mmCIF file of C-alpha atoms in Angstrom:
data_model
loop_
_atom_site.group_PDB
_atom_site.id
_atom_site.type_symbol
_atom_site.label_atom_id
_atom_site.label_comp_id
_atom_site.label_asym_id
_atom_site.label_seq_id
_atom_site.Cartn_x
_atom_site.Cartn_y
_atom_site.Cartn_z
ATOM 1 C CA MET A 165 -40.836 -46.985 -35.542
ATOM 2 C CA ILE A 166 -37.172 -47.335 -34.216
ATOM 3 C CA ALA A 167 -34.816 -44.323 -34.723
ATOM 4 C CA ASN A 168 -31.300 -45.399 -35.886
ATOM 5 C CA THR A 169 -28.331 -43.111 -35.399
ATOM 6 C CA ALA A 170 -24.888 -42.869 -36.585
ATOM 7 C CA ALA A 171 -22.321 -40.354 -35.313
ATOM 8 C CA TYR A 172 -18.858 -39.554 -34.769
ATOM 9 C CA HIS A 173 -16.850 -36.459 -33.611
ATOM 10 C CA PHE A 174 -13.284 -35.899 -33.173
ATOM 11 C CA THR A 175 -12.601 -33.783 -29.948
ATOM 12 C CA PRO A 176 -9.981 -34.302 -27.464
ATOM 13 C CA ILE A 177 -11.114 -36.637 -24.507
ATOM 14 C CA ALA A 178 -9.271 -36.222 -21.177
ATOM 15 C CA ASP A 179 -10.829 -39.268 -19.400
ATOM 16 C CA PRO A 180 -12.104 -41.630 -22.142
ATOM 17 C CA ASP A 181 -13.099 -44.271 -19.437
ATOM 18 C CA ALA A 182 -15.272 -41.569 -17.602
ATOM 19 C CA LEU A 183 -17.060 -40.476 -20.657
ATOM 20 C CA CYS A 184 -17.793 -44.091 -21.836
ATOM 21 C CA ALA A 185 -19.393 -44.886 -18.476
ATOM 22 C CA THR A 186 -21.462 -41.821 -18.519
ATOM 23 C CA LEU A 187 -22.528 -42.381 -22.116
ATOM 24 C CA LEU A 188 -23.303 -46.098 -21.364
ATOM 25 C CA GLU A 189 -25.457 -44.926 -18.293
ATOM 26 C CA ARG A 190 -27.436 -42.416 -20.509
ATOM 27 C CA ALA A 191 -27.901 -44.858 -23.222
ATOM 28 C CA THR A 192 -29.212 -47.496 -20.678
ATOM 29 C CA ALA A 193 -31.392 -45.031 -19.191
ATOM 30 C CA GLY A 194 -32.982 -44.258 -22.863
ATOM 31 C CA GLY A 195 -33.390 -48.022 -23.567
ATOM 32 C CA LEU A 196 -31.136 -47.643 -26.519
ATOM 33 C CA ARG A 197 -29.048 -50.379 -28.225
ATOM 34 C CA GLY A 198 -25.842 -50.358 -30.285
ATOM 35 C CA THR A 199 -22.221 -49.500 -29.975
ATOM 36 C CA ILE A 200 -20.255 -46.694 -27.950
ATOM 37 C CA LEU A 201 -16.652 -46.191 -28.817
ATOM 38 C CA VAL A 202 -14.708 -43.682 -27.013
ATOM 39 C CA ALA A 203 -11.024 -42.842 -27.465
ATOM 40 C CA GLY A 204 -8.975 -39.981 -26.526
ATOM 41 C CA GLU A 205 -9.278 -38.473 -30.211
ATOM 42 C CA GLY A 206 -13.242 -38.644 -29.743
ATOM 43 C CA ILE A 207 -16.414 -40.744 -30.050
ATOM 44 C CA ASN A 208 -18.075 -42.873 -32.407
ATOM 45 C CA LEU A 209 -21.726 -43.980 -32.143
ATOM 46 C CA PHE A 210 -24.287 -46.414 -33.507
ATOM 47 C CA LEU A 211 -27.256 -46.127 -31.565
ATOM 48 C CA ALA A 212 -31.067 -47.175 -32.241
ATOM 49 C CA GLY A 213 -34.140 -46.663 -29.832
ATOM 50 C CA THR A 214 -37.401 -44.787 -29.695
ATOM 51 C CA GLU A 215 -37.336 -41.271 -30.897
ATOM 52 C CA THR A 216 -37.588 -40.084 -27.286
ATOM 53 C CA GLY A 217 -34.943 -41.999 -26.121
ATOM 54 C CA ILE A 218 -32.523 -40.886 -28.951
ATOM 55 C CA ALA A 219 -33.378 -37.328 -28.771
ATOM 56 C CA ASP A 220 -32.846 -37.153 -25.164
ATOM 57 C CA PHE A 221 -29.475 -39.129 -25.402
ATOM 58 C CA TYR A 222 -28.206 -36.517 -28.276
ATOM 59 C CA ALA A 223 -29.639 -33.514 -26.435
ATOM 60 C CA ALA A 224 -27.618 -34.184 -23.360
ATOM 61 C CA LEU A 225 -24.631 -34.938 -25.660
ATOM 62 C CA HIS A 226 -24.971 -31.735 -27.471
ATOM 63 C CA ALA A 227 -25.161 -29.679 -24.203
ATOM 64 C CA ASP A 228 -21.586 -30.561 -23.793
ATOM 65 C CA PRO A 229 -19.553 -28.073 -25.471
ATOM 66 C CA ARG A 230 -17.029 -30.728 -26.876
ATOM 67 C CA PHE A 231 -19.978 -32.261 -29.028
ATOM 68 C CA ALA A 232 -21.946 -29.121 -29.738
ATOM 69 C CA GLY A 233 -20.851 -29.543 -33.387
ATOM 70 C CA LEU A 234 -21.685 -33.464 -33.437
ATOM 71 C CA ARG A 235 -23.540 -34.434 -36.493
ATOM 72 C CA VAL A 236 -26.017 -37.363 -36.034
ATOM 73 C CA LYS A 237 -27.227 -39.237 -39.402
ATOM 74 C CA THR A 238 -30.756 -40.747 -38.561
ATOM 75 C CA SER A 239 -32.813 -43.379 -40.447
ATOM 76 C CA TYR A 240 -35.995 -45.315 -39.420
ATOM 77 C CA SER A 241 -36.859 -48.904 -39.180
ATOM 78 C CA GLN A 242 -39.725 -51.338 -37.997
ATOM 79 C CA MET A 243 -37.341 -53.485 -36.021
ATOM 80 C CA GLN A 244 -34.425 -52.751 -33.345
ATOM 81 C CA PRO A 245 -31.158 -53.468 -35.585
ATOM 82 C CA PHE A 246 -29.035 -54.173 -32.333
ATOM 83 C CA ALA A 247 -29.223 -57.037 -30.108
ATOM 84 C CA ARG A 248 -27.588 -55.362 -27.275
ATOM 85 C CA LEU A 249 -25.875 -52.099 -25.921
ATOM 86 C CA LYS A 250 -22.046 -52.294 -25.888
ATOM 87 C CA ALA A 251 -19.550 -49.307 -24.742
ATOM 88 C CA LYS A 252 -15.764 -49.546 -25.120
ATOM 89 C CA VAL A 253 -12.944 -47.584 -24.611
ATOM 90 C CA LYS A 254 -10.465 -48.191 -27.730
ATOM 91 C CA PRO A 255 -7.196 -46.548 -28.959
ATOM 92 C CA GLU A 256 -8.817 -44.666 -31.777
ATOM 93 C CA ILE A 257 -12.139 -44.280 -32.930
ATOM 94 C CA ILE A 258 -11.382 -44.773 -36.824
ATOM 95 C CA SER A 259 -8.278 -46.412 -37.815
ATOM 96 C CA PHE A 260 -6.158 -44.795 -40.468
ATOM 97 C CA ARG A 261 -3.619 -47.409 -40.133
ATOM 98 C CA ILE A 262 -0.712 -44.913 -39.955
ATOM 99 C CA ASP A 263 1.388 -43.928 -37.143
ATOM 100 C CA ASP A 264 1.049 -40.445 -37.627
ATOM 101 C CA GLY A 265 -2.475 -40.220 -38.861
ATOM 102 C CA GLN A 266 -4.307 -38.799 -35.857
ATOM 103 C CA PRO A 267 -7.220 -36.418 -36.882
ATOM 104 C CA LEU A 268 -6.585 -33.865 -34.021
ATOM 105 C CA ALA A 269 -2.750 -33.193 -34.728
ATOM 106 C CA TYR A 270 -3.782 -31.828 -38.253
ATOM 107 C CA PRO A 271 -5.570 -28.709 -39.232
ATOM 108 C CA ARG A 272 -9.074 -29.566 -41.023
ATOM 109 C CA ALA A 273 -8.778 -29.366 -44.817
ATOM 110 C CA PRO A 274 -10.582 -26.222 -46.437
ATOM 111 C CA SER A 275 -13.934 -26.822 -47.561
ATOM 112 C CA VAL A 276 -14.707 -26.218 -51.433
ATOM 113 C CA ASP A 277 -18.098 -25.358 -52.635
ATOM 114 C CA PRO A 278 -20.021 -28.108 -55.129
ATOM 115 C CA ALA A 279 -19.569 -25.501 -58.037
ATOM 116 C CA THR A 280 -15.826 -25.269 -57.611
ATOM 117 C CA VAL A 281 -15.387 -28.878 -57.310
ATOM 118 C CA GLN A 282 -17.367 -29.729 -60.277
ATOM 119 C CA ARG A 283 -15.208 -26.957 -62.464
ATOM 120 C CA TRP A 284 -11.836 -28.591 -60.828
ATOM 121 C CA LEU A 285 -13.340 -32.005 -62.001
ATOM 122 C CA ARG A 286 -14.123 -30.983 -65.553
ATOM 123 C CA GLN A 287 -10.856 -29.179 -66.023
ATOM 124 C CA GLY A 288 -8.739 -31.777 -64.543
ATOM 125 C CA HIS A 289 -6.804 -29.362 -61.886
ATOM 126 C CA ASP A 290 -7.553 -26.885 -59.318
ATOM 127 C CA ASP A 291 -7.087 -23.077 -59.536
ATOM 128 C CA ALA A 292 -3.251 -23.424 -58.715
ATOM 129 C CA GLY A 293 -3.073 -26.177 -61.657
ATOM 130 C CA LYS A 294 -2.528 -29.245 -58.862
ATOM 131 C CA PRO A 295 -4.525 -32.170 -60.712
ATOM 132 C CA VAL A 296 -7.560 -33.238 -59.118
ATOM 133 C CA VAL A 297 -8.983 -36.602 -58.830
ATOM 134 C CA MET A 298 -12.064 -37.690 -57.034
ATOM 135 C CA LEU A 299 -11.659 -40.950 -55.266
ATOM 136 C CA ASP A 300 -15.003 -42.766 -54.594
ATOM 137 C CA THR A 301 -14.346 -44.956 -51.347
ATOM 138 C CA ARG A 302 -17.761 -46.734 -51.423
ATOM 139 C CA ASN A 303 -17.852 -50.312 -51.665
ATOM 140 C CA THR A 304 -18.263 -52.456 -54.652
ATOM 141 C CA GLN A 305 -21.982 -52.939 -54.346
ATOM 142 C CA GLU A 306 -22.561 -49.131 -54.074
ATOM 143 C CA ILE A 307 -20.487 -48.291 -56.768
ATOM 144 C CA GLU A 308 -22.398 -50.379 -59.031
ATOM 145 C CA TYR A 309 -25.334 -48.074 -58.395
ATOM 146 C CA GLY A 310 -23.422 -45.417 -60.133
ATOM 147 C CA THR A 311 -20.651 -43.067 -59.493
ATOM 148 C CA PHE A 312 -19.271 -39.936 -61.070
ATOM 149 C CA ARG A 313 -17.851 -39.769 -64.559
ATOM 150 C CA GLY A 314 -14.143 -39.951 -64.312
ATOM 151 C CA CYS A 315 -14.051 -41.073 -60.699
ATOM 152 C CA ALA A 316 -11.342 -43.350 -59.376
ATOM 153 C CA GLY A 317 -12.688 -46.111 -57.509
ATOM 154 C CA ALA A 318 -11.205 -47.572 -54.486
ATOM 155 C CA ALA A 319 -13.384 -50.363 -54.462
ATOM 156 C CA ASP A 320 -13.654 -52.159 -51.096
ATOM 157 C CA HIS A 321 -11.096 -49.662 -49.469
ATOM 158 C CA GLN A 322 -7.861 -51.534 -51.051
ATOM 159 C CA VAL A 323 -5.758 -48.020 -50.863
ATOM 160 C CA HIS A 324 -5.607 -48.014 -47.284
ATOM 161 C CA ARG A 325 -3.673 -51.081 -46.904
ATOM 162 C CA PRO A 326 -0.081 -50.278 -48.170
ATOM 163 C CA ALA A 327 1.777 -52.569 -45.887
ATOM 164 C CA ARG A 328 0.118 -55.532 -46.924
ATOM 165 C CA ARG A 329 -0.020 -54.591 -50.425
ATOM 166 C CA THR A 330 3.844 -53.718 -51.028
ATOM 167 C CA GLY A 331 4.911 -54.814 -54.495
ATOM 168 C CA ALA A 332 1.422 -56.065 -55.395
ATOM 169 C CA ALA A 333 -0.469 -54.601 -58.428
ATOM 170 C CA PRO A 334 -3.369 -52.622 -56.710
ATOM 171 C CA ARG A 335 -6.971 -54.053 -57.375
ATOM 172 C CA CYS A 336 -8.732 -50.883 -57.793
ATOM 173 C CA ALA A 337 -9.395 -48.296 -60.445
ATOM 174 C CA ALA A 338 -7.254 -45.712 -58.442
ATOM 175 C CA ARG A 339 -4.115 -47.644 -59.808
ATOM 176 C CA GLN A 340 -2.677 -44.401 -61.570
ATOM 177 C CA HIS A 341 -2.930 -42.490 -58.474
ATOM 178 C CA ARG A 342 -1.857 -45.064 -55.973
ATOM 179 C CA GLY A 343 1.491 -43.513 -55.288
ATOM 180 C CA GLN A 344 -0.164 -40.337 -54.072
ATOM 181 C CA LEU A 345 -2.786 -41.854 -52.277
ATOM 182 C CA LEU A 346 -0.447 -44.218 -50.332
ATOM 183 C CA HIS A 347 2.367 -42.007 -49.551
ATOM 184 C CA ARG A 348 0.404 -39.200 -47.956
ATOM 185 C CA ARG A 349 1.791 -37.899 -44.530
ATOM 186 C CA HIS A 350 -1.467 -36.873 -43.044
ATOM 187 C CA PRO A 351 -5.125 -37.840 -43.452
ATOM 188 C CA LEU A 352 -6.934 -36.487 -46.490
#
Protein backbone atom coordinates (compact mmCIF):
# COMPACT_ATOMS: atom_id res chain seq x y z
CA MET A 1 0.00 0.00 0.00
CA ILE A 2 1.02 3.56 -0.69
CA ALA A 3 0.53 6.15 2.06
CA ASN A 4 -0.73 9.47 0.61
CA THR A 5 -0.32 12.52 2.81
CA ALA A 6 -1.37 16.14 2.86
CA ALA A 7 -0.17 18.70 5.40
CA TYR A 8 0.38 22.41 5.78
CA HIS A 9 1.63 24.45 8.68
CA PHE A 10 2.01 28.19 9.16
CA THR A 11 5.17 29.13 11.02
CA PRO A 12 7.92 31.66 10.29
CA ILE A 13 10.67 30.20 8.09
CA ALA A 14 13.84 32.32 8.19
CA ASP A 15 15.57 30.53 5.29
CA PRO A 16 12.99 28.91 2.96
CA ASP A 17 15.67 27.85 0.43
CA ALA A 18 17.64 25.89 3.03
CA LEU A 19 14.53 24.21 4.45
CA CYS A 20 13.31 23.32 0.95
CA ALA A 21 16.66 21.67 0.16
CA THR A 22 16.59 19.72 3.45
CA LEU A 23 13.03 18.49 2.90
CA LEU A 24 13.80 17.50 -0.70
CA GLU A 25 16.83 15.52 0.45
CA ARG A 26 14.79 13.72 3.15
CA ALA A 27 11.90 12.95 0.79
CA THR A 28 14.30 11.66 -1.87
CA ALA A 29 16.05 9.44 0.69
CA GLY A 30 12.67 8.01 1.71
CA GLY A 31 11.65 7.28 -1.89
CA LEU A 32 8.73 9.73 -1.67
CA ARG A 33 6.99 11.49 -4.54
CA GLY A 34 4.75 14.54 -4.56
CA THR A 35 5.10 18.25 -3.90
CA ILE A 36 6.91 20.24 -1.23
CA LEU A 37 6.15 23.98 -1.07
CA VAL A 38 8.09 26.22 1.29
CA ALA A 39 7.56 29.94 1.93
CA GLY A 40 8.50 32.43 4.60
CA GLU A 41 5.10 31.74 6.17
CA GLY A 42 5.34 27.92 6.38
CA ILE A 43 5.12 24.67 4.42
CA ASN A 44 2.56 22.82 2.28
CA LEU A 45 3.15 19.13 1.54
CA PHE A 46 1.52 16.50 -0.68
CA LEU A 47 3.66 13.38 -0.42
CA ALA A 48 3.19 9.68 -1.08
CA GLY A 49 5.33 6.60 -0.55
CA THR A 50 5.79 3.54 1.62
CA GLU A 51 4.51 3.73 5.17
CA THR A 52 8.09 3.57 6.45
CA GLY A 53 9.30 6.34 4.12
CA ILE A 54 6.37 8.57 5.09
CA ALA A 55 6.74 7.82 8.83
CA ASP A 56 10.47 8.62 8.76
CA PHE A 57 9.95 11.87 6.84
CA TYR A 58 7.27 13.20 9.20
CA ALA A 59 9.08 11.98 12.35
CA ALA A 60 12.08 14.10 11.37
CA LEU A 61 9.82 17.04 10.58
CA HIS A 62 7.94 16.75 13.88
CA ALA A 63 11.29 16.73 15.73
CA ASP A 64 11.78 20.33 14.57
CA PRO A 65 10.01 22.54 17.18
CA ARG A 66 8.55 24.73 14.40
CA PHE A 67 6.63 21.73 13.06
CA ALA A 68 5.79 19.87 16.27
CA GLY A 69 2.11 20.79 15.80
CA LEU A 70 1.97 19.82 12.11
CA ARG A 71 -1.16 17.79 11.36
CA VAL A 72 -0.88 15.20 8.62
CA LYS A 73 -3.85 13.68 6.82
CA THR A 74 -3.19 10.22 5.41
CA SER A 75 -5.07 7.98 3.00
CA TYR A 76 -3.96 4.79 1.25
CA SER A 77 -3.95 3.60 -2.34
CA GLN A 78 -2.69 0.69 -4.40
CA MET A 79 -0.81 2.95 -6.84
CA GLN A 80 1.60 5.86 -6.41
CA PRO A 81 -0.47 8.98 -7.32
CA PHE A 82 2.55 11.18 -8.16
CA ALA A 83 4.94 10.75 -11.08
CA ARG A 84 7.85 12.57 -9.45
CA LEU A 85 9.03 14.62 -6.49
CA LYS A 86 9.01 18.42 -6.75
CA ALA A 87 10.18 20.99 -4.22
CA LYS A 88 9.69 24.74 -4.66
CA VAL A 89 10.14 27.93 -2.71
CA LYS A 90 7.08 30.15 -3.21
CA PRO A 91 6.08 33.65 -2.03
CA GLU A 92 3.19 32.08 -0.04
CA ILE A 93 1.95 28.55 0.57
CA ILE A 94 -1.76 29.35 0.32
CA SER A 95 -2.87 32.42 -1.59
CA PHE A 96 -5.49 34.60 0.09
CA ARG A 97 -5.43 36.99 -2.90
CA ILE A 98 -5.32 40.07 -0.68
CA ASP A 99 -2.30 42.20 0.15
CA ASP A 100 -2.62 42.01 3.92
CA GLY A 101 -3.85 38.41 4.04
CA GLN A 102 -0.77 36.86 5.58
CA PRO A 103 -1.88 34.34 8.23
CA LEU A 104 1.10 34.89 10.52
CA ALA A 105 0.20 38.57 10.91
CA TYR A 106 -3.06 37.81 12.72
CA PRO A 107 -3.91 35.87 15.86
CA ARG A 108 -5.69 32.55 15.45
CA ALA A 109 -9.46 32.82 15.69
CA PRO A 110 -10.91 31.31 18.85
CA SER A 111 -12.24 27.77 18.54
CA VAL A 112 -15.86 26.99 19.16
CA ASP A 113 -17.06 23.57 20.29
CA PRO A 114 -19.52 21.72 18.00
CA ALA A 115 -22.49 22.01 20.38
CA THR A 116 -22.11 25.81 20.51
CA VAL A 117 -21.82 26.07 16.71
CA GLN A 118 -24.96 23.97 16.33
CA ARG A 119 -26.84 26.20 18.80
CA TRP A 120 -25.65 29.38 17.05
CA LEU A 121 -26.66 28.06 13.64
CA ARG A 122 -30.12 27.08 14.90
CA GLN A 123 -30.72 30.50 16.47
CA GLY A 124 -29.01 32.41 13.61
CA HIS A 125 -26.66 34.42 15.85
CA ASP A 126 -23.90 33.99 18.42
CA ASP A 127 -24.22 34.73 22.13
CA ALA A 128 -23.47 38.43 21.51
CA GLY A 129 -26.27 38.64 18.92
CA LYS A 130 -23.96 38.79 15.86
CA PRO A 131 -25.40 36.94 12.83
CA VAL A 132 -23.86 33.52 12.15
CA VAL A 133 -23.73 31.91 8.73
CA MET A 134 -21.97 28.68 7.82
CA LEU A 135 -20.17 28.92 4.50
CA ASP A 136 -19.56 25.61 2.74
CA THR A 137 -16.40 26.10 0.66
CA ARG A 138 -16.33 22.66 -0.90
CA ASN A 139 -16.61 22.37 -4.68
CA THR A 140 -19.90 21.76 -6.50
CA GLN A 141 -19.42 17.99 -6.78
CA GLU A 142 -18.79 17.65 -3.03
CA ILE A 143 -21.79 19.83 -2.15
CA GLU A 144 -24.02 17.62 -4.33
CA TYR A 145 -23.34 14.78 -1.88
CA GLY A 146 -24.89 16.84 0.90
CA THR A 147 -24.42 19.88 3.07
CA PHE A 148 -25.78 21.45 6.24
CA ARG A 149 -29.33 22.81 6.31
CA GLY A 150 -29.32 26.57 5.79
CA CYS A 151 -25.65 26.61 4.82
CA ALA A 152 -24.49 29.21 2.30
CA GLY A 153 -22.48 27.54 -0.47
CA ALA A 154 -19.54 29.19 -2.14
CA ALA A 155 -19.51 26.67 -4.97
CA ASP A 156 -16.15 26.50 -6.70
CA HIS A 157 -14.77 29.19 -4.38
CA GLN A 158 -16.09 32.21 -6.28
CA VAL A 159 -16.18 34.41 -3.17
CA HIS A 160 -12.38 34.74 -3.04
CA ARG A 161 -12.13 36.58 -6.37
CA PRO A 162 -13.43 40.09 -5.61
CA ALA A 163 -11.16 41.94 -8.05
CA ARG A 164 -12.36 39.92 -11.03
CA ARG A 165 -16.01 39.96 -10.00
CA THR A 166 -16.52 43.66 -9.21
CA GLY A 167 -19.97 44.74 -10.30
CA ALA A 168 -20.99 41.26 -11.41
CA ALA A 169 -23.68 39.20 -9.71
CA PRO A 170 -22.11 36.42 -7.65
CA ARG A 171 -22.62 32.87 -8.93
CA CYS A 172 -23.00 31.25 -5.52
CA ALA A 173 -25.54 30.78 -2.77
CA ALA A 174 -23.57 33.15 -0.51
CA ARG A 175 -25.02 36.08 -2.51
CA GLN A 176 -26.78 37.72 0.46
CA HIS A 177 -23.53 37.59 2.50
CA ARG A 178 -21.17 38.60 -0.32
CA GLY A 179 -20.39 42.03 1.13
CA GLN A 180 -19.41 40.58 4.48
CA LEU A 181 -17.28 37.86 2.91
CA LEU A 182 -15.39 39.95 0.36
CA HIS A 183 -14.56 42.97 2.48
CA ARG A 184 -12.90 41.30 5.45
CA ARG A 185 -9.55 42.87 6.33
CA HIS A 186 -7.99 39.60 7.50
CA PRO A 187 -8.37 35.83 6.96
CA LEU A 188 -11.38 34.09 8.46
